[in-house]
mmCIF file of C-alpha atoms and ligand atoms in Angstrom:
data_model
loop_
_atom_site.group_PDB
_atom_site.id
_atom_site.type_symbol
_atom_site.label_atom_id
_atom_site.label_comp_id
_atom_site.label_asym_id
_atom_site.label_seq_id
_atom_site.Cartn_x
_atom_site.Cartn_y
_atom_site.Cartn_z
ATOM 1 C CA UNK X 1495 -76.921 15.407 45.575
ATOM 2 C CA UNK X 1496 -73.606 14.763 43.825
ATOM 3 C CA UNK X 1497 -70.349 16.757 43.745
ATOM 4 C CA UNK X 1498 -69.349 18.882 40.735
ATOM 5 C CA UNK X 1499 -67.424 21.979 39.715
ATOM 6 C CA UNK X 1500 -70.187 24.564 40.121
ATOM 7 C CA UNK X 1501 -70.581 27.277 42.746
ATOM 8 C CA UNK X 1502 -72.706 25.149 45.095
ATOM 9 C CA UNK X 1503 -71.144 21.699 44.556
ATOM 10 C CA UNK X 1504 -67.578 22.635 43.582
ATOM 11 C CA UNK X 1505 -64.141 22.140 45.227
ATOM 12 C CA UNK X 1506 -64.826 24.577 48.101
ATOM 13 C CA UNK X 1507 -67.877 22.482 49.125
ATOM 14 C CA UNK X 1508 -66.351 18.986 48.766
ATOM 15 C CA UNK X 1509 -65.082 18.915 52.388
ATOM 16 C CA UNK X 1510 -68.671 18.634 53.692
ATOM 17 C CA UNK X 1511 -69.178 15.148 52.234
ATOM 18 C CA UNK X 1512 -65.426 14.318 51.961
ATOM 19 C CA UNK X 1513 -63.693 15.676 55.101
ATOM 20 C CA UNK X 1514 -60.321 14.359 53.829
ATOM 21 C CA UNK X 1515 -60.476 17.387 51.504
ATOM 22 C CA UNK X 1516 -58.761 19.245 54.367
ATOM 23 C CA UNK X 1517 -56.205 16.449 54.875
ATOM 24 C CA UNK X 1518 -52.405 16.555 54.983
ATOM 25 C CA UNK X 1519 -51.635 15.136 51.531
ATOM 26 C CA UNK X 1520 -54.195 16.674 49.179
ATOM 27 C CA UNK X 1521 -53.712 17.322 45.453
ATOM 28 C CA UNK X 1522 -53.129 19.222 43.260
ATOM 29 C CA UNK X 1523 -50.395 21.559 44.549
ATOM 30 C CA UNK X 1524 -48.391 24.492 43.239
ATOM 31 C CA UNK X 1525 -44.975 23.101 42.300
ATOM 32 C CA UNK X 1526 -42.124 25.551 42.967
ATOM 33 C CA UNK X 1527 -39.145 24.262 40.935
ATOM 34 C CA UNK X 1528 -36.545 26.163 42.999
ATOM 35 C CA UNK X 1529 -37.850 24.538 46.207
ATOM 36 C CA UNK X 1530 -38.026 21.003 44.791
ATOM 37 C CA UNK X 1531 -35.318 18.700 46.181
ATOM 38 C CA UNK X 1532 -33.072 17.306 43.433
ATOM 39 C CA UNK X 1533 -32.724 13.665 44.478
ATOM 40 C CA UNK X 1534 -29.937 11.610 42.877
ATOM 41 C CA UNK X 1535 -31.531 8.398 44.239
ATOM 42 C CA UNK X 1536 -34.562 9.099 42.005
ATOM 43 C CA UNK X 1537 -34.069 7.075 38.836
ATOM 44 C CA UNK X 1538 -35.914 7.469 35.547
ATOM 45 C CA UNK X 1539 -39.488 6.236 35.099
ATOM 46 C CA UNK X 1540 -40.261 3.578 32.510
ATOM 47 C CA UNK X 1541 -43.607 3.391 30.710
ATOM 48 C CA UNK X 1542 -44.191 -0.109 29.350
ATOM 49 C CA UNK X 1543 -47.277 0.593 27.189
ATOM 50 C CA UNK X 1544 -46.503 -1.404 24.045
ATOM 51 C CA UNK X 1545 -48.945 -4.213 24.948
ATOM 52 C CA UNK X 1546 -51.629 -1.885 26.347
ATOM 53 C CA UNK X 1547 -55.244 -2.586 25.333
ATOM 54 C CA UNK X 1548 -57.599 0.395 25.388
ATOM 55 C CA UNK X 1549 -61.235 -0.617 25.798
ATOM 56 C CA UNK X 1550 -63.557 2.377 25.745
ATOM 57 C CA UNK X 1551 -63.930 6.126 25.987
ATOM 58 C CA UNK X 1552 -66.566 7.450 28.404
ATOM 59 C CA UNK X 1553 -68.106 10.630 29.825
ATOM 60 C CA UNK X 1554 -68.441 10.132 33.598
ATOM 61 C CA UNK X 1555 -70.011 13.548 34.221
ATOM 62 C CA UNK X 1556 -66.694 14.988 35.422
ATOM 63 C CA UNK X 1557 -64.264 14.297 32.560
ATOM 64 C CA UNK X 1558 -63.700 12.140 29.481
ATOM 65 C CA UNK X 1559 -61.955 8.880 30.410
ATOM 66 C CA UNK X 1560 -60.224 6.203 28.295
ATOM 67 C CA UNK X 1561 -60.136 2.864 30.127
ATOM 68 C CA UNK X 1562 -57.665 0.006 29.652
ATOM 69 C CA UNK X 1563 -57.677 -3.744 30.181
ATOM 70 C CA UNK X 1564 -55.931 -4.050 33.561
ATOM 71 C CA UNK X 1565 -56.438 -7.821 33.988
ATOM 72 C CA UNK X 1566 -52.664 -8.449 33.798
ATOM 73 C CA UNK X 1567 -49.364 -6.565 33.872
ATOM 74 C CA UNK X 1568 -49.343 -5.919 30.127
ATOM 75 C CA UNK X 1569 -48.953 -2.141 30.581
ATOM 76 C CA UNK X 1570 -47.246 -0.639 33.635
ATOM 77 C CA UNK X 1571 -45.258 2.314 34.886
ATOM 78 C CA UNK X 1572 -42.168 1.493 36.944
ATOM 79 C CA UNK X 1573 -38.997 3.027 38.380
ATOM 80 C CA UNK X 1574 -38.624 6.581 39.647
ATOM 81 C CA UNK X 1575 -40.175 6.834 43.143
ATOM 82 C CA UNK X 1576 -42.110 3.566 42.725
ATOM 83 C CA UNK X 1577 -41.241 0.359 44.624
ATOM 84 C CA UNK X 1578 -43.442 -1.804 42.395
ATOM 85 C CA UNK X 1579 -44.793 -1.717 38.844
ATOM 86 C CA UNK X 1580 -48.203 0.015 38.734
ATOM 87 C CA UNK X 1581 -50.794 -1.182 36.201
ATOM 88 C CA UNK X 1582 -52.299 1.252 33.630
ATOM 89 C CA UNK X 1583 -56.005 1.701 34.392
ATOM 90 C CA UNK X 1584 -57.269 4.847 32.632
ATOM 91 C CA UNK X 1585 -56.432 8.330 31.502
ATOM 92 C CA UNK X 1586 -58.530 11.495 31.535
ATOM 93 C CA UNK X 1587 -58.170 15.246 31.243
ATOM 94 C CA UNK X 1588 -58.915 18.472 33.174
ATOM 95 C CA UNK X 1589 -59.319 21.774 31.307
ATOM 96 C CA UNK X 1590 -60.480 25.388 31.613
ATOM 97 C CA UNK X 1591 -62.902 27.654 29.813
ATOM 98 C CA UNK X 1592 -62.006 29.549 26.613
ATOM 99 C CA UNK X 1593 -58.516 31.026 26.974
ATOM 100 C CA UNK X 1594 -58.314 30.645 30.754
ATOM 101 C CA UNK X 1595 -56.237 28.204 32.800
ATOM 102 C CA UNK X 1596 -57.365 24.620 33.265
ATOM 103 C CA UNK X 1597 -54.556 22.519 34.696
ATOM 104 C CA UNK X 1598 -54.737 21.252 38.281
ATOM 105 C CA UNK X 1599 -51.074 21.455 39.235
ATOM 106 C CA UNK X 1600 -49.447 24.834 38.695
ATOM 107 C CA UNK X 1601 -45.729 25.625 38.330
ATOM 108 C CA UNK X 1602 -44.506 28.628 40.316
ATOM 109 C CA UNK X 1603 -48.098 29.895 40.354
ATOM 110 C CA UNK X 1604 -48.638 29.514 36.612
ATOM 111 C CA UNK X 1605 -51.278 27.146 35.241
ATOM 112 C CA UNK X 1606 -51.469 25.434 31.846
ATOM 113 C CA UNK X 1607 -54.516 25.186 29.586
ATOM 114 C CA UNK X 1608 -55.127 21.547 30.517
ATOM 115 C CA UNK X 1609 -53.669 18.532 32.317
ATOM 116 C CA UNK X 1610 -53.703 14.844 31.337
ATOM 117 C CA UNK X 1611 -53.765 12.244 34.131
ATOM 118 C CA UNK X 1612 -52.628 8.693 33.396
ATOM 119 C CA UNK X 1613 -53.829 6.545 36.308
ATOM 120 C CA UNK X 1614 -52.035 3.350 37.420
ATOM 121 C CA UNK X 1615 -52.618 1.050 40.414
ATOM 122 C CA UNK X 1616 -50.418 -1.202 42.569
ATOM 123 C CA UNK X 1617 -51.625 -4.691 41.620
ATOM 124 C CA UNK X 1618 -48.643 -6.275 43.413
ATOM 125 C CA UNK X 1619 -49.968 -5.226 46.830
ATOM 126 C CA UNK X 1620 -53.737 -4.845 46.185
ATOM 127 C CA UNK X 1621 -56.311 -7.176 44.648
ATOM 128 C CA UNK X 1622 -58.521 -4.552 43.020
ATOM 129 C CA UNK X 1623 -58.265 -0.987 41.762
ATOM 130 C CA UNK X 1624 -60.816 0.145 44.344
ATOM 131 C CA UNK X 1625 -58.718 -1.350 47.173
ATOM 132 C CA UNK X 1626 -55.599 0.320 45.767
ATOM 133 C CA UNK X 1627 -57.393 3.667 45.281
ATOM 134 C CA UNK X 1628 -58.015 3.780 49.048
ATOM 135 C CA UNK X 1629 -54.448 2.779 50.097
ATOM 136 C CA UNK X 1630 -51.547 5.212 50.775
ATOM 137 C CA UNK X 1631 -49.313 3.524 48.155
ATOM 138 C CA UNK X 1632 -52.128 2.337 45.935
ATOM 139 C CA UNK X 1633 -52.008 4.651 42.903
ATOM 140 C CA UNK X 1634 -49.423 6.308 40.692
ATOM 141 C CA UNK X 1635 -50.736 9.099 38.487
ATOM 142 C CA UNK X 1636 -48.644 10.591 35.699
ATOM 143 C CA UNK X 1637 -49.532 14.261 35.190
ATOM 144 C CA UNK X 1638 -48.801 15.839 31.799
ATOM 145 C CA UNK X 1639 -49.393 19.542 31.102
ATOM 146 C CA UNK X 1640 -51.021 20.644 27.836
ATOM 147 C CA UNK X 1641 -50.047 24.077 26.527
ATOM 148 C CA UNK X 1642 -51.604 25.904 23.545
ATOM 149 C CA UNK X 1643 -49.825 26.053 20.220
ATOM 150 C CA UNK X 1644 -49.921 23.979 17.038
ATOM 151 C CA UNK X 1645 -52.216 20.985 16.528
ATOM 152 C CA UNK X 1646 -51.077 17.836 18.363
ATOM 153 C CA UNK X 1647 -50.550 15.209 15.658
ATOM 154 C CA UNK X 1648 -52.268 12.383 17.598
ATOM 155 C CA UNK X 1649 -54.809 14.137 19.848
ATOM 156 C CA UNK X 1650 -57.347 14.080 16.967
ATOM 157 C CA UNK X 1651 -57.760 10.353 17.709
ATOM 158 C CA UNK X 1652 -59.356 11.432 21.006
ATOM 159 C CA UNK X 1653 -61.148 14.604 19.832
ATOM 160 C CA UNK X 1654 -62.659 12.750 16.830
ATOM 161 C CA UNK X 1655 -64.393 10.416 19.327
ATOM 162 C CA UNK X 1656 -65.717 13.091 21.707
ATOM 163 C CA UNK X 1657 -68.998 13.555 19.838
ATOM 164 C CA UNK X 1658 -69.852 9.914 20.687
ATOM 165 C CA UNK X 1659 -69.638 10.632 24.444
ATOM 166 C CA UNK X 1660 -71.209 14.099 24.640
ATOM 167 C CA UNK X 1661 -73.433 13.340 27.635
ATOM 168 C CA UNK X 1662 -72.764 11.977 31.142
ATOM 169 C CA UNK X 1663 -73.109 8.201 31.244
ATOM 170 C CA UNK X 1664 -72.225 7.632 27.578
ATOM 171 C CA UNK X 1665 -69.410 5.277 26.551
ATOM 172 C CA UNK X 1666 -68.238 3.833 23.231
ATOM 173 C CA UNK X 1667 -65.632 1.317 22.104
ATOM 174 C CA UNK X 1668 -62.166 2.831 21.829
ATOM 175 C CA UNK X 1669 -59.648 0.156 20.845
ATOM 176 C CA UNK X 1670 -56.043 0.362 19.759
ATOM 177 C CA UNK X 1671 -55.079 3.654 21.395
ATOM 178 C CA UNK X 1672 -51.638 3.806 23.020
ATOM 179 C CA UNK X 1673 -51.147 6.782 25.388
ATOM 180 C CA UNK X 1674 -47.425 6.740 24.544
ATOM 181 C CA UNK X 1675 -48.352 9.086 21.664
ATOM 182 C CA UNK X 1676 -49.405 11.738 24.232
ATOM 183 C CA UNK X 1677 -46.040 11.899 26.014
ATOM 184 C CA UNK X 1678 -43.534 14.775 25.692
ATOM 185 C CA UNK X 1679 -39.976 14.024 24.589
ATOM 186 C CA UNK X 1680 -38.523 14.269 28.112
ATOM 187 C CA UNK X 1681 -39.661 12.116 31.061
ATOM 188 C CA UNK X 1682 -38.019 14.386 33.647
ATOM 189 C CA UNK X 1683 -40.469 14.828 36.497
ATOM 190 C CA UNK X 1684 -41.386 16.175 39.906
ATOM 191 C CA UNK X 1685 -42.812 13.693 42.421
ATOM 192 C CA UNK X 1686 -44.676 14.009 45.716
ATOM 193 C CA UNK X 1687 -47.242 12.128 47.824
ATOM 194 C CA UNK X 1688 -50.804 13.336 47.258
ATOM 195 C CA UNK X 1689 -54.384 12.405 46.579
ATOM 196 C CA UNK X 1690 -57.115 11.954 44.027
ATOM 197 C CA UNK X 1691 -58.050 15.471 42.876
ATOM 198 C CA UNK X 1692 -61.740 14.581 42.745
ATOM 199 C CA UNK X 1693 -63.959 12.990 45.365
ATOM 200 C CA UNK X 1694 -63.463 10.607 47.135
ATOM 201 C CA UNK X 1695 -60.115 12.536 47.375
ATOM 202 C CA UNK X 1696 -58.373 9.411 48.745
ATOM 203 C CA UNK X 1697 -54.770 10.135 49.868
ATOM 204 C CA UNK X 1698 -53.502 7.246 47.784
ATOM 205 C CA UNK X 1699 -51.516 8.822 44.939
ATOM 206 C CA UNK X 1700 -47.801 8.975 44.247
ATOM 207 C CA UNK X 1701 -47.796 11.889 41.799
ATOM 208 C CA UNK X 1702 -45.304 11.954 38.947
ATOM 209 C CA UNK X 1703 -45.691 15.299 37.118
ATOM 210 C CA UNK X 1704 -43.693 15.656 33.895
ATOM 211 C CA UNK X 1705 -41.770 18.914 33.535
ATOM 212 C CA UNK X 1706 -42.194 19.176 29.759
ATOM 213 C CA UNK X 1707 -45.712 20.016 28.504
ATOM 214 C CA UNK X 1708 -47.174 18.661 25.278
ATOM 215 C CA UNK X 1709 -48.557 21.175 22.755
ATOM 216 C CA UNK X 1710 -52.157 21.101 21.514
ATOM 217 C CA UNK X 1711 -54.141 23.695 19.548
ATOM 218 C CA UNK X 1712 -56.941 25.878 20.898
ATOM 219 C CA UNK X 1713 -59.164 24.213 18.287
ATOM 220 C CA UNK X 1714 -58.377 20.734 19.636
ATOM 221 C CA UNK X 1715 -58.856 21.787 23.252
ATOM 222 C CA UNK X 1716 -62.078 23.545 22.300
ATOM 223 C CA UNK X 1717 -63.479 20.187 21.185
ATOM 224 C CA UNK X 1718 -63.405 19.026 24.835
ATOM 225 C CA UNK X 1719 -65.784 21.871 25.687
ATOM 226 C CA UNK X 1720 -68.529 20.394 23.515
ATOM 227 C CA UNK X 1721 -68.813 17.655 26.132
ATOM 228 C CA UNK X 1722 -71.518 18.137 28.743
ATOM 229 C CA UNK X 1723 -71.581 17.548 32.514
ATOM 230 C CA UNK X 1724 -75.264 16.582 32.264
ATOM 231 C CA UNK X 1725 -76.954 13.455 30.976
ATOM 232 C CA UNK X 1726 -78.853 13.508 27.645
ATOM 233 C CA UNK X 1727 -82.220 13.389 29.456
ATOM 234 C CA UNK X 1728 -81.482 16.338 31.813
ATOM 235 C CA UNK X 1729 -83.004 19.743 31.027
ATOM 236 C CA UNK X 1730 -80.017 21.677 32.385
ATOM 237 C CA UNK X 1731 -77.423 21.807 29.589
ATOM 238 C CA UNK X 1732 -73.988 22.397 31.192
ATOM 239 C CA UNK X 1733 -70.862 22.584 29.009
ATOM 240 C CA UNK X 1734 -68.011 20.508 30.450
ATOM 241 C CA UNK X 1735 -65.244 23.005 31.247
ATOM 242 C CA UNK X 1736 -63.263 24.273 34.292
ATOM 243 C CA UNK X 1737 -63.283 20.722 35.692
ATOM 244 C CA UNK X 1738 -60.131 21.345 37.734
ATOM 245 C CA UNK X 1739 -59.457 21.560 41.478
ATOM 246 C CA UNK X 1740 -57.231 24.499 42.519
ATOM 247 C CA UNK X 1741 -53.875 23.907 44.265
ATOM 248 C CA UNK X 1742 -54.072 22.660 47.884
ATOM 249 C CA UNK X 1743 -51.848 23.321 50.894
ATOM 250 C CA UNK X 1744 -48.443 21.554 50.688
ATOM 251 C CA UNK X 1745 -48.481 21.071 54.501
ATOM 252 C CA UNK X 1746 -45.396 19.064 55.658
ATOM 253 C CA UNK X 1747 -44.543 17.676 52.227
ATOM 254 C CA UNK X 1748 -41.569 18.152 49.949
ATOM 255 C CA UNK X 1749 -41.507 17.829 46.184
ATOM 256 C CA UNK X 1750 -38.585 15.882 44.723
ATOM 257 C CA UNK X 1751 -37.124 16.400 41.276
ATOM 258 C CA UNK X 1752 -35.623 13.773 38.960
ATOM 259 C CA UNK X 1753 -32.232 14.603 37.536
HETATM 260 N N1 LIG H 3191 -57.906 13.357 38.973
HETATM 261 S S1 LIG H 3191 -57.127 12.088 39.501
HETATM 262 O O1 LIG H 3191 -56.114 11.572 38.528
HETATM 263 O O2 LIG H 3191 -56.405 12.455 40.796
HETATM 264 C C1 LIG H 3191 -58.280 10.753 39.745
HETATM 265 C C2 LIG H 3191 -57.913 9.481 39.378
HETATM 266 C C3 LIG H 3191 -58.796 8.428 39.595
HETATM 267 C C4 LIG H 3191 -60.023 8.693 40.164
HETATM 268 O O3 LIG H 3191 -60.864 7.642 40.303
HETATM 269 C C5 LIG H 3191 -62.130 7.839 40.921
HETATM 270 C C6 LIG H 3191 -62.155 6.854 41.989
HETATM 271 C C7 LIG H 3191 -63.199 6.453 42.744
HETATM 272 N N2 LIG H 3191 -62.678 5.540 43.596
HETATM 273 C C8 LIG H 3191 -63.307 4.796 44.589
HETATM 274 C C9 LIG H 3191 -62.571 3.852 45.297
HETATM 275 C C10 LIG H 3191 -63.185 3.106 46.290
HETATM 276 C C11 LIG H 3191 -64.538 3.318 46.566
HETATM 277 C C12 LIG H 3191 -65.277 4.274 45.848
HETATM 278 C C13 LIG H 3191 -64.656 5.015 44.857
HETATM 279 N N3 LIG H 3191 -61.381 5.414 43.362
HETATM 280 N N4 LIG H 3191 -61.063 6.216 42.385
HETATM 281 C C14 LIG H 3191 -60.398 9.970 40.544
HETATM 282 C C15 LIG H 3191 -59.488 11.017 40.331
HETATM 283 ZN ZN1 LIG H 3192 -57.420 13.793 37.084
#
């Protein structure tokens, strides 16, 4: 009996199998800009993605994920709150149902239509991604909000491939995609210590949430909703939508803001 986003197996039930769900550094959170601490020691982040090698696009039953070759330091995020370069591993999305919110982080109580997570791991300190994913300084996830407006000029490269990964467990080749094309113009960010937002909910993430959203169209976002949570062989057809965890308690944490 696996976790999901439904009434019985959704975020409010995760704590039964994953008690860390009630931990002290859970994600996402509501970011309150006026309460974030402007920190002049926080430098800019650098995204070195020019040599990145995307491998495949997959439906893991929770989201659609694009994986990268992380066998060397060819593509990393560095700077900002990070003490080491973190290696690009994958990116995926969270989104809502038609017209309703879908981001995981919220800003002063307001959600966006979707949120992109670009996942990196600390290969300087840890041998494998799985080791890093369970360590307090193991992961760095870049969060990018998606708001509704005009078509995004490059998102079609992802949405055009979604029909090939409609069902859980499907994956297809997806080479030559550079996530740089999904970034907003400004890399100003908020940062705080948090967790994976899905089980196993490890408290291993340094979150870097960009302040500026990217703009995508309702039509493009709607394409994500043709994905299904279920496998092709399952009777129960469940449209993949509302795959977001609501904001968690900030507890004793502060959010810092880049300049
Ligand atoms: N939504 S998010 O960007 O916070 C996000 C990012 C990465 C995630 O990876 C799943 C995962 C599983 N494990 C794992 C590690 C060791 C043993 C077993 C499983 N590590 N990561 C999940 C959520
Ligand atoms: Zn995520």
